[in-house]
GROMACS .gro file of N, CA and C in nm:
model
  495
    1MET      N    1   3.380  -0.121   0.828
    1MET     CA    2   3.327  -0.120   0.694
    1MET      C    3   3.331   0.021   0.640
    2SER      N    4   3.438   0.047   0.575
    2SER     CA    5   3.453   0.181   0.520
    2SER      C    6   3.503   0.168   0.378
    3GLN      N    7   3.590   0.256   0.340
    3GLN     CA    8   3.645   0.256   0.205
    3GLN      C    9   3.711   0.121   0.175
    4THR      N   10   3.688   0.068   0.056
    4THR     CA   11   3.749  -0.058   0.015
    4THR      C   12   3.869  -0.026  -0.072
    5SER      N   13   3.987  -0.024  -0.010
    5SER     CA   14   4.107   0.021  -0.079
    5SER      C   15   4.153  -0.073  -0.190
    6ASP      N   16   4.116  -0.203  -0.183
    6ASP     CA   17   4.158  -0.295  -0.286
    6ASP      C   18   4.073  -0.284  -0.412
    7ARG      N   19   3.970  -0.208  -0.408
    7ARG     CA   20   3.884  -0.182  -0.524
    7ARG      C   21   3.897  -0.034  -0.559
    8ASP      N   22   3.810   0.010  -0.643
    8ASP     CA   23   3.806   0.151  -0.681
    8ASP      C   24   3.800   0.237  -0.554
    9GLN      N   25   3.884   0.337  -0.544
    9GLN     CA   26   3.891   0.422  -0.427
    9GLN      C   27   3.760   0.494  -0.398
   10THR      N   28   3.670   0.497  -0.493
   10THR     CA   29   3.543   0.566  -0.470
   10THR      C   30   3.436   0.472  -0.416
   11MET      N   31   3.470   0.345  -0.392
   11MET     CA   32   3.374   0.247  -0.344
   11MET      C   33   3.376   0.245  -0.191
   12CYS      N   34   3.260   0.255  -0.128
   12CYS     CA   35   3.255   0.242   0.017
   12CYS      C   36   3.125   0.177   0.060
   13LEU      N   37   3.132   0.112   0.173
   13LEU     CA   38   3.016   0.048   0.234
   13LEU      C   39   3.010   0.097   0.376
   14ARG      N   40   2.894   0.149   0.417
   14ARG     CA   41   2.882   0.197   0.554
   14ARG      C   42   2.737   0.187   0.600
   15ARG      N   43   2.723   0.190   0.732
   15ARG     CA   44   2.588   0.191   0.791
   15ARG      C   45   2.522   0.324   0.761
   16GLU      N   46   2.396   0.314   0.721
   16GLU     CA   47   2.316   0.434   0.695
   16GLU      C   48   2.172   0.405   0.735
   17SER      N   49   2.092   0.507   0.737
   17SER     CA   50   1.949   0.488   0.759
   17SER      C   51   1.885   0.441   0.629
   18PRO      N   52   1.795   0.343   0.635
   18PRO     CA   53   1.725   0.303   0.514
   18PRO      C   54   1.631   0.412   0.462
   19LEU      N   55   1.611   0.516   0.541
   19LEU     CA   56   1.524   0.625   0.499
   19LEU      C   57   1.599   0.736   0.426
   20THR      N   58   1.730   0.719   0.407
   20THR     CA   59   1.808   0.818   0.333
   20THR      C   60   1.743   0.840   0.197
   21GLU      N   61   1.725   0.966   0.162
   21GLU     CA   62   1.647   1.003   0.043
   21GLU      C   63   1.697   0.940  -0.087
   22ASP      N   64   1.826   0.933  -0.106
   22ASP     CA   65   1.876   0.885  -0.235
   22ASP      C   66   1.876   0.732  -0.249
   23LEU      N   67   1.811   0.662  -0.158
   23LEU     CA   68   1.800   0.516  -0.167
   23LEU      C   69   1.671   0.471  -0.237
   24GLU      N   70   1.591   0.567  -0.281
   24GLU     CA   71   1.462   0.535  -0.342
   24GLU      C   72   1.475   0.437  -0.459
   25LEU      N   73   1.572   0.459  -0.546
   25LEU     CA   74   1.589   0.371  -0.662
   25LEU      C   75   1.620   0.228  -0.617
   26LEU      N   76   1.708   0.211  -0.520
   26LEU     CA   77   1.740   0.077  -0.469
   26LEU      C   78   1.615   0.007  -0.418
   27PHE      N   79   1.535   0.077  -0.340
   27PHE     CA   80   1.414   0.016  -0.285
   27PHE      C   81   1.310  -0.011  -0.394
   28GLN      N   82   1.298   0.077  -0.491
   28GLN     CA   83   1.205   0.053  -0.602
   28GLN      C   84   1.244  -0.072  -0.680
   29ARG      N   85   1.371  -0.084  -0.712
   29ARG     CA   86   1.419  -0.200  -0.788
   29ARG      C   87   1.406  -0.329  -0.707
   30HIS      N   88   1.439  -0.321  -0.579
   30HIS     CA   89   1.427  -0.438  -0.492
   30HIS      C   90   1.281  -0.484  -0.487
   31THR      N   91   1.191  -0.391  -0.469
   31THR     CA   92   1.048  -0.423  -0.464
   31THR      C   93   1.002  -0.481  -0.597
   32ARG      N   94   1.043  -0.422  -0.707
   32ARG     CA   95   1.007  -0.472  -0.840
   32ARG      C   96   1.052  -0.617  -0.857
   33ASP      N   97   1.177  -0.643  -0.822
   33ASP     CA   98   1.230  -0.778  -0.838
   33ASP      C   99   1.159  -0.879  -0.749
   34MET      N  100   1.126  -0.839  -0.628
   34MET     CA  101   1.058  -0.931  -0.536
   34MET      C  102   0.917  -0.965  -0.585
   35HIS      N  103   0.852  -0.871  -0.650
   35HIS     CA  104   0.715  -0.892  -0.698
   35HIS      C  105   0.708  -0.947  -0.840
   36ALA      N  106   0.820  -0.959  -0.909
   36ALA     CA  107   0.820  -0.998  -1.050
   36ALA      C  108   0.757  -1.134  -1.074
   37ASP      N  109   0.794  -1.234  -0.995
   37ASP     CA  110   0.739  -1.368  -1.018
   37ASP      C  111   0.716  -1.446  -0.889
   38THR      N  112   0.696  -1.372  -0.780
   38THR     CA  113   0.669  -1.434  -0.651
   38THR      C  114   0.528  -1.398  -0.606
   39PRO      N  115   0.448  -1.498  -0.568
   39PRO     CA  116   0.314  -1.466  -0.516
   39PRO      C  117   0.324  -1.376  -0.393
   40PRO      N  118   0.232  -1.282  -0.380
   40PRO     CA  119   0.240  -1.186  -0.268
   40PRO      C  120   0.255  -1.251  -0.130
   41GLU      N  121   0.188  -1.364  -0.108
   41GLU     CA  122   0.195  -1.429   0.023
   41GLU      C  123   0.333  -1.490   0.051
   42SER      N  124   0.417  -1.499  -0.050
   42SER     CA  125   0.551  -1.556  -0.033
   42SER      C  126   0.661  -1.451  -0.035
   43ILE      N  127   0.625  -1.324  -0.038
   43ILE     CA  128   0.724  -1.217  -0.036
   43ILE      C  129   0.752  -1.179   0.109
   44HIS      N  130   0.877  -1.192   0.150
   44HIS     CA  131   0.915  -1.169   0.289
   44HIS      C  132   1.003  -1.046   0.307
   45MET      N  133   1.001  -0.959   0.209
   45MET     CA  134   1.081  -0.839   0.217
   45MET      C  135   1.021  -0.744   0.322
   46MET      N  136   1.108  -0.678   0.394
   46MET     CA  137   1.062  -0.583   0.496
   46MET      C  138   1.038  -0.447   0.433
   47PRO      N  139   0.932  -0.378   0.473
   47PRO     CA  140   0.914  -0.240   0.426
   47PRO      C  141   1.032  -0.155   0.472
   48ARG      N  142   1.062  -0.057   0.393
   48ARG     CA  143   1.176   0.032   0.419
   48ARG      C  144   1.175   0.086   0.562
   49GLU      N  145   1.060   0.131   0.608
   49GLU     CA  146   1.048   0.190   0.741
   49GLU      C  147   1.077   0.088   0.851
   50ALA      N  148   1.043  -0.040   0.825
   50ALA     CA  149   1.064  -0.145   0.926
   50ALA      C  150   1.212  -0.177   0.943
   51LEU      N  151   1.294  -0.139   0.847
   51LEU     CA  152   1.438  -0.162   0.858
   51LEU      C  153   1.505  -0.066   0.955
   52VAL      N  154   1.430   0.035   1.000
   52VAL     CA  155   1.479   0.126   1.104
   52VAL      C  156   1.439   0.062   1.237
   53HIS      N  157   1.532  -0.014   1.292
   53HIS     CA  158   1.503  -0.090   1.414
   53HIS      C  159   1.635  -0.116   1.486
   54PRO      N  160   1.633  -0.112   1.620
   54PRO     CA  161   1.758  -0.131   1.695
   54PRO      C  162   1.827  -0.265   1.667
   55GLU      N  163   1.753  -0.366   1.626
   55GLU     CA  164   1.811  -0.498   1.600
   55GLU      C  165   1.855  -0.516   1.455
   56ILE      N  166   1.848  -0.409   1.375
   56ILE     CA  167   1.884  -0.418   1.234
   56ILE      C  168   1.996  -0.319   1.202
   57ASP      N  169   2.102  -0.371   1.142
   57ASP     CA  170   2.211  -0.287   1.093
   57ASP      C  171   2.198  -0.285   0.941
   58PHE      N  172   2.173  -0.166   0.887
   58PHE     CA  173   2.147  -0.148   0.745
   58PHE      C  174   2.269  -0.082   0.681
   59PHE      N  175   2.314  -0.137   0.569
   59PHE     CA  176   2.434  -0.090   0.501
   59PHE      C  177   2.404  -0.050   0.358
   60VAL      N  178   2.478   0.050   0.311
   60VAL     CA  179   2.466   0.097   0.172
   60VAL      C  180   2.603   0.091   0.108
   61LEU      N  181   2.607   0.033  -0.012
   61LEU     CA  182   2.727   0.030  -0.094
   61LEU      C  183   2.718   0.146  -0.191
   62ARG      N  184   2.819   0.231  -0.190
   62ARG     CA  185   2.821   0.348  -0.277
   62ARG      C  186   2.946   0.346  -0.365
   63GLU      N  187   2.927   0.395  -0.487
   63GLU     CA  188   3.039   0.414  -0.579
   63GLU      C  189   3.033   0.559  -0.625
   64ALA      N  190   3.140   0.632  -0.600
   64ALA     CA  191   3.146   0.775  -0.631
   64ALA      C  192   3.024   0.847  -0.573
   65GLY      N  193   2.983   0.806  -0.454
   65GLY     CA  194   2.871   0.869  -0.385
   65GLY      C  195   2.734   0.815  -0.422
   66ARG      N  196   2.722   0.742  -0.530
   66ARG     CA  197   2.594   0.689  -0.576
   66ARG      C  198   2.563   0.557  -0.506
   67ALA      N  199   2.441   0.545  -0.451
   67ALA     CA  200   2.397   0.422  -0.386
   67ALA      C  201   2.373   0.316  -0.493
   68ILE      N  202   2.451   0.207  -0.487
   68ILE     CA  203   2.439   0.101  -0.588
   68ILE      C  204   2.403  -0.035  -0.527
   69GLY      N  205   2.406  -0.044  -0.395
   69GLY     CA  206   2.372  -0.170  -0.330
   69GLY      C  207   2.333  -0.147  -0.186
   70MET      N  208   2.263  -0.246  -0.132
   70MET     CA  209   2.221  -0.236   0.008
   70MET      C  210   2.204  -0.376   0.065
   71GLY      N  211   2.206  -0.382   0.195
   71GLY     CA  212   2.183  -0.507   0.266
   71GLY      C  213   2.176  -0.480   0.414
   72ALA      N  214   2.115  -0.573   0.486
   72ALA     CA  215   2.099  -0.555   0.629
   72ALA      C  216   2.123  -0.686   0.702
   73VAL      N  217   2.163  -0.674   0.828
   73VAL     CA  218   2.172  -0.788   0.918
   73VAL      C  219   2.075  -0.761   1.031
   74LYS      N  220   1.980  -0.851   1.046
   74LYS     CA  221   1.880  -0.843   1.153
   74LYS      C  222   1.917  -0.944   1.261
   75ARG      N  223   1.938  -0.893   1.382
   75ARG     CA  224   1.970  -0.982   1.494
   75ARG      C  225   1.839  -1.047   1.540
   76MET      N  226   1.834  -1.180   1.531
   76MET     CA  227   1.715  -1.255   1.570
   76MET      C  228   1.720  -1.294   1.717
   77ASN      N  229   1.839  -1.325   1.766
   77ASN     CA  230   1.861  -1.352   1.907
   77ASN      C  231   2.009  -1.328   1.935
   78VAL      N  232   2.057  -1.370   2.047
   78VAL     CA  233   2.193  -1.336   2.088
   78VAL      C  234   2.300  -1.388   1.991
   79ASP      N  235   2.275  -1.497   1.920
   79ASP     CA  236   2.380  -1.552   1.834
   79ASP      C  237   2.336  -1.580   1.690
   80HIS      N  238   2.212  -1.548   1.655
   80HIS     CA  239   2.160  -1.581   1.523
   80HIS      C  240   2.108  -1.454   1.454
   81GLY      N  241   2.158  -1.431   1.332
   81GLY     CA  242   2.115  -1.316   1.254
   81GLY      C  243   2.059  -1.359   1.120
   82GLU      N  244   1.995  -1.264   1.053
   82GLU     CA  245   1.936  -1.289   0.922
   82GLU      C  246   1.976  -1.178   0.826
   83ILE      N  247   2.011  -1.215   0.704
   83ILE     CA  248   2.036  -1.116   0.599
   83ILE      C  249   1.902  -1.073   0.542
   84LYS      N  250   1.882  -0.941   0.532
   84LYS     CA  251   1.757  -0.885   0.479
   84LYS      C  252   1.790  -0.781   0.372
   85SER      N  253   1.700  -0.766   0.277
   85SER     CA  254   1.701  -0.657   0.178
   85SER      C  255   1.832  -0.642   0.102
   86MET      N  256   1.898  -0.753   0.070
   86MET     CA  257   2.021  -0.743  -0.006
   86MET      C  258   1.986  -0.722  -0.153
   87HIS      N  259   2.044  -0.617  -0.212
   87HIS     CA  260   2.014  -0.584  -0.351
   87HIS      C  261   2.129  -0.501  -0.409
   88VAL      N  262   2.166  -0.534  -0.533
   88VAL     CA  263   2.263  -0.455  -0.610
   88VAL      C  264   2.193  -0.417  -0.740
   89LEU      N  265   2.207  -0.291  -0.780
   89LEU     CA  266   2.142  -0.244  -0.903
   89LEU      C  267   2.184  -0.327  -1.023
   90ASP      N  268   2.087  -0.355  -1.111
   90ASP     CA  269   2.111  -0.436  -1.231
   90ASP      C  270   2.231  -0.387  -1.311
   91GLU      N  271   2.240  -0.256  -1.331
   91GLU     CA  272   2.340  -0.201  -1.421
   91GLU      C  273   2.484  -0.210  -1.369
   92VAL      N  274   2.503  -0.247  -1.243
   92VAL     CA  275   2.640  -0.264  -1.193
   92VAL      C  276   2.670  -0.410  -1.158
   93ARG      N  277   2.578  -0.499  -1.189
   93ARG     CA  278   2.602  -0.641  -1.161
   93ARG      C  279   2.709  -0.696  -1.254
   94GLY      N  280   2.767  -0.808  -1.214
   94GLY     CA  281   2.872  -0.871  -1.293
   94GLY      C  282   3.012  -0.824  -1.258
   95ARG      N  283   3.024  -0.744  -1.155
   95ARG     CA  284   3.154  -0.689  -1.114
   95ARG      C  285   3.199  -0.744  -0.978
   96GLY      N  286   3.125  -0.840  -0.924
   96GLY     CA  287   3.160  -0.895  -0.793
   96GLY      C  288   3.111  -0.812  -0.677
   97LEU      N  289   3.023  -0.716  -0.703
   97LEU     CA  290   2.976  -0.627  -0.595
   97LEU      C  291   2.882  -0.698  -0.498
   98ALA      N  292   2.800  -0.790  -0.548
   98ALA     CA  293   2.711  -0.864  -0.458
   98ALA      C  294   2.794  -0.948  -0.363
   99ARG      N  295   2.900  -1.008  -0.413
   99ARG     CA  296   2.987  -1.089  -0.326
   99ARG      C  297   3.058  -0.999  -0.225
  100LEU      N  298   3.104  -0.883  -0.270
  100LEU     CA  299   3.167  -0.787  -0.179
  100LEU      C  300   3.069  -0.748  -0.068
  101LEU      N  301   2.948  -0.716  -0.105
  101LEU     CA  302   2.845  -0.678  -0.008
  101LEU      C  303   2.817  -0.794   0.088
  102LEU      N  304   2.798  -0.914   0.033
  102LEU     CA  305   2.770  -1.031   0.117
  102LEU      C  306   2.886  -1.057   0.214
  103ASP      N  307   3.008  -1.053   0.164
  103ASP     CA  308   3.124  -1.076   0.251
  103ASP      C  309   3.129  -0.974   0.365
  104GLU      N  310   3.096  -0.850   0.335
  104GLU     CA  311   3.096  -0.746   0.439
  104GLU      C  312   2.985  -0.771   0.541
  105LEU      N  313   2.868  -0.814   0.495
  105LEU     CA  314   2.758  -0.845   0.588
  105LEU      C  315   2.795  -0.963   0.677
  106ILE      N  316   2.859  -1.064   0.619
  106ILE     CA  317   2.904  -1.180   0.697
  106ILE      C  318   3.008  -1.135   0.800
  107GLY      N  319   3.103  -1.052   0.758
  107GLY     CA  320   3.205  -1.001   0.849
  107GLY      C  321   3.144  -0.919   0.962
  108HIS      N  322   3.044  -0.839   0.928
  108HIS     CA  323   2.977  -0.760   1.032
  108HIS      C  324   2.907  -0.851   1.131
  109ALA      N  325   2.838  -0.953   1.081
  109ALA     CA  326   2.767  -1.047   1.170
  109ALA      C  327   2.866  -1.116   1.263
  110ARG      N  328   2.977  -1.158   1.208
  110ARG     CA  329   3.081  -1.225   1.288
  110ARG      C  330   3.134  -1.130   1.395
  111SER      N  331   3.165  -1.006   1.356
  111SER     CA  332   3.220  -0.911   1.454
  111SER      C  333   3.117  -0.869   1.559
  112ALA      N  334   2.988  -0.886   1.526
  112ALA     CA  335   2.881  -0.856   1.622
  112ALA      C  336   2.857  -0.973   1.717
  113GLY      N  337   2.936  -1.080   1.701
  113GLY     CA  338   2.924  -1.194   1.792
  113GLY      C  339   2.825  -1.300   1.750
  114LEU      N  340   2.770  -1.288   1.629
  114LEU     CA  341   2.675  -1.390   1.584
  114LEU      C  342   2.751  -1.516   1.544
  115THR      N  343   2.692  -1.631   1.568
  115THR     CA  344   2.754  -1.758   1.531
  115THR      C  345   2.679  -1.827   1.418
  116ARG      N  346   2.566  -1.770   1.381
  116ARG     CA  347   2.487  -1.826   1.272
  116ARG      C  348   2.420  -1.711   1.197
  117LEU      N  349   2.422  -1.719   1.065
  117LEU     CA  350   2.360  -1.618   0.979
  117LEU      C  351   2.273  -1.692   0.879
  118SER      N  352   2.147  -1.656   0.871
  118SER     CA  353   2.052  -1.724   0.783
  118SER      C  354   1.987  -1.625   0.688
  119LEU      N  355   1.915  -1.679   0.590
  119LEU     CA  356   1.843  -1.595   0.496
  119LEU      C  357   1.731  -1.675   0.431
  120GLU      N  358   1.639  -1.602   0.372
  120GLU     CA  359   1.530  -1.659   0.293
  120GLU      C  360   1.542  -1.598   0.155
  121THR      N  361   1.530  -1.680   0.052
  121THR     CA  362   1.529  -1.632  -0.085
  121THR      C  363   1.429  -1.713  -0.164
  122GLY      N  364   1.407  -1.675  -0.288
  122GLY     CA  365   1.305  -1.740  -0.368
  122GLY      C  366   1.352  -1.866  -0.439
  123THR      N  367   1.256  -1.949  -0.477
  123THR     CA  368   1.285  -2.072  -0.552
  123THR      C  369   1.279  -2.048  -0.702
  124GLN      N  370   1.224  -1.936  -0.744
  124GLN     CA  371   1.205  -1.907  -0.886
  124GLN      C  372   1.340  -1.892  -0.956
  125ALA      N  373   1.338  -1.913  -1.088
  125ALA     CA  374   1.461  -1.903  -1.169
  125ALA      C  375   1.528  -1.767  -1.153
  126SER      N  376   1.451  -1.661  -1.135
  126SER     CA  377   1.510  -1.528  -1.121
  126SER      C  378   1.598  -1.515  -0.997
  127PHE      N  379   1.581  -1.605  -0.900
  127PHE     CA  380   1.660  -1.602  -0.777
  127PHE      C  381   1.781  -1.695  -0.784
  128LEU      N  382   1.799  -1.767  -0.895
  128LEU     CA  383   1.910  -1.862  -0.906
  128LEU      C  384   2.046  -1.795  -0.885
  129PRO      N  385   2.074  -1.679  -0.947
  129PRO     CA  386   2.204  -1.615  -0.921
  129PRO      C  387   2.227  -1.585  -0.772
  130ALA      N  388   2.123  -1.544  -0.702
  130ALA     CA  389   2.137  -1.516  -0.559
  130ALA      C  390   2.166  -1.646  -0.483
  131ARG      N  391   2.091  -1.752  -0.514
  131ARG     CA  392   2.115  -1.880  -0.445
  131ARG      C  393   2.257  -1.930  -0.470
  132LYS      N  394   2.307  -1.916  -0.591
  132LYS     CA  395   2.444  -1.958  -0.623
  132LYS      C  396   2.546  -1.874  -0.547
  133LEU      N  397   2.521  -1.743  -0.538
  133LEU     CA  398   2.609  -1.654  -0.461
  133LEU      C  399   2.617  -1.701  -0.316
  134TYR      N  400   2.502  -1.728  -0.256
  134TYR     CA  401   2.500  -1.771  -0.116
  134TYR      C  402   2.569  -1.906  -0.099
  135GLU      N  403   2.548  -1.998  -0.193
  135GLU     CA  404   2.615  -2.128  -0.187
  135GLU      C  405   2.767  -2.112  -0.193
  136ARG      N  406   2.815  -2.028  -0.285
  136ARG     CA  407   2.959  -2.006  -0.297
  136ARG      C  408   3.019  -1.945  -0.170
  137ALA      N  409   2.937  -1.872  -0.096
  137ALA     CA  410   2.983  -1.811   0.029
  137ALA      C  411   2.975  -1.908   0.147
  138GLY      N  412   2.924  -2.030   0.123
  138GLY     CA  413   2.920  -2.131   0.228
  138GLY      C  414   2.784  -2.156   0.290
  139PHE      N  415   2.682  -2.082   0.246
  139PHE     CA  416   2.547  -2.106   0.298
  139PHE      C  417   2.496  -2.241   0.247
  140VAL      N  418   2.423  -2.311   0.333
  140VAL     CA  419   2.362  -2.439   0.296
  140VAL      C  420   2.212  -2.430   0.325
  141GLU      N  421   2.136  -2.509   0.251
  141GLU     CA  422   1.991  -2.509   0.273
  141GLU      C  423   1.960  -2.563   0.411
  142CYS      N  424   1.855  -2.507   0.469
  142CYS     CA  425   1.809  -2.548   0.601
  142CYS      C  426   1.657  -2.538   0.603
  143GLY      N  427   1.597  -2.574   0.712
  143GLY     CA  428   1.454  -2.558   0.727
  143GLY      C  429   1.420  -2.414   0.762
  144PRO      N  430   1.290  -2.385   0.767
  144PRO     CA  431   1.248  -2.250   0.805
  144PRO      C  432   1.301  -2.215   0.944
  145PHE      N  433   1.332  -2.090   0.964
  145PHE     CA  434   1.384  -2.041   1.092
  145PHE      C  435   1.301  -1.921   1.134
  146GLY      N  436   1.315  -1.879   1.258
  146GLY     CA  437   1.240  -1.764   1.306
  146GLY      C  438   1.090  -1.785   1.287
  147ASP      N  439   1.024  -1.685   1.228
  147ASP     CA  440   0.880  -1.692   1.205
  147ASP      C  441   0.842  -1.750   1.069
  148TYR      N  442   0.941  -1.794   0.990
  148TYR     CA  443   0.911  -1.850   0.859
  148TYR      C  444   0.844  -1.986   0.872
  149ARG      N  445   0.768  -2.021   0.771
  149ARG     CA  446   0.702  -2.152   0.761
  149ARG      C  447   0.738  -2.212   0.626
  150LEU      N  448   0.723  -2.343   0.613
  150LEU     CA  449   0.747  -2.406   0.484
  150LEU      C  450   0.667  -2.335   0.377
  151ASP      N  451   0.731  -2.307   0.265
  151ASP     CA  452   0.670  -2.234   0.155
  151ASP      C  453   0.736  -2.283   0.027
  152PRO      N  454   0.659  -2.331  -0.070
  152PRO     CA  455   0.719  -2.382  -0.194
  152PRO      C  456   0.793  -2.274  -0.274
  153ASN      N  457   0.771  -2.148  -0.240
  153ASN     CA  458   0.837  -2.037  -0.310
  153ASN      C  459   0.960  -1.984  -0.236
  154SER      N  460   0.996  -2.050  -0.127
  154SER     CA  461   1.109  -2.003  -0.045
  154SER      C  462   1.214  -2.111  -0.029
  155VAL      N  463   1.339  -2.066  -0.027
  155VAL     CA  464   1.454  -2.149   0.010
  155VAL      C  465   1.515  -2.082   0.132
  156TYR      N  466   1.542  -2.160   0.234
  156TYR     CA  467   1.604  -2.111   0.356
  156TYR      C  468   1.748  -2.161   0.358
  157MET      N  469   1.840  -2.072   0.392
  157MET     CA  470   1.982  -2.107   0.392
  157MET      C  471   2.046  -2.053   0.518
  158THR      N  472   2.153  -2.119   0.563
  158THR     CA  473   2.221  -2.076   0.684
  158THR      C  474   2.372  -2.097   0.670
  159LEU      N  475   2.445  -2.021   0.747
  159LEU     CA  476   2.591  -2.025   0.749
  159LEU      C  477   2.635  -2.023   0.895
  160THR      N  478   2.718  -2.119   0.934
  160THR     CA  479   2.775  -2.118   1.067
  160THR      C  480   2.899  -2.029   1.066
  161LEU      N  481   2.903  -1.935   1.158
  161LEU     CA  482   3.014  -1.840   1.168
  161LEU      C  483   3.104  -1.878   1.284
  162SER      N  484   3.229  -1.852   1.268
  162SER     CA  485   3.322  -1.865   1.380
  162SER      C  486   3.421  -1.751   1.369
  163SER      N  487   3.478  -1.715   1.478
  163SER     CA  488   3.572  -1.602   1.478
  163SER      C  489   3.698  -1.632   1.399
  164GLY      N  490   3.728  -1.758   1.375
  164GLY     CA  491   3.849  -1.794   1.304
  164GLY      C  492   3.835  -1.801   1.154
  165GLU      N  493   3.715  -1.782   1.101
  165GLU     CA  494   3.694  -1.794   0.956
  165GLU      C  495   3.738  -1.670   0.883
   0.00000   0.00000   0.00000
C-alpha cells in the first residue's frame, strides 16, 4: 500500500500511527460525525489512543502530503478482522476515495490471511452512503459479532475473503 499510480501521483496510502500530529482534523471530523445523530451508548468508535495496538493496522490516505482519509483493520482472531475508524474528509468526497480506501483495507486484510472482514455502522440516514459503499464492495448484513450486541442504531456487515478475489 503505497503510491497509487493509477490516480494522482500525489495520492498515497500507508500505515501510520494514529497519534501522528496532523491527523487531528480527521479525528475531529470523525468524532463529530459519529456524535451527530447517534445516541452515545450506540457509538462504537475507538478512541485515537486505543488504535495504537498490536492487533490494529491503521492507515492514512494522503494527497499531496495532506491527510484526507483514514481507516484501520483490527484483527479479532486468526481469520476474522474488523474495519474501524474509516473516514474521508467531507471536502474531498465524491471522488471515489472512500472506495479506494475500502478496497485497500480489504486487500490488506486478505494479504494478512484474514478470511472474513466485518464492520459496524449506523442505521441513521447520515450513514446511508457508507452502508451503500459497503454493499457495493460485497458486504452483507449479519448479526452482531465480537463484543457487539443487538442495537437498533447499528447495522453489522461482513465480507467473506478469499485469496482468489
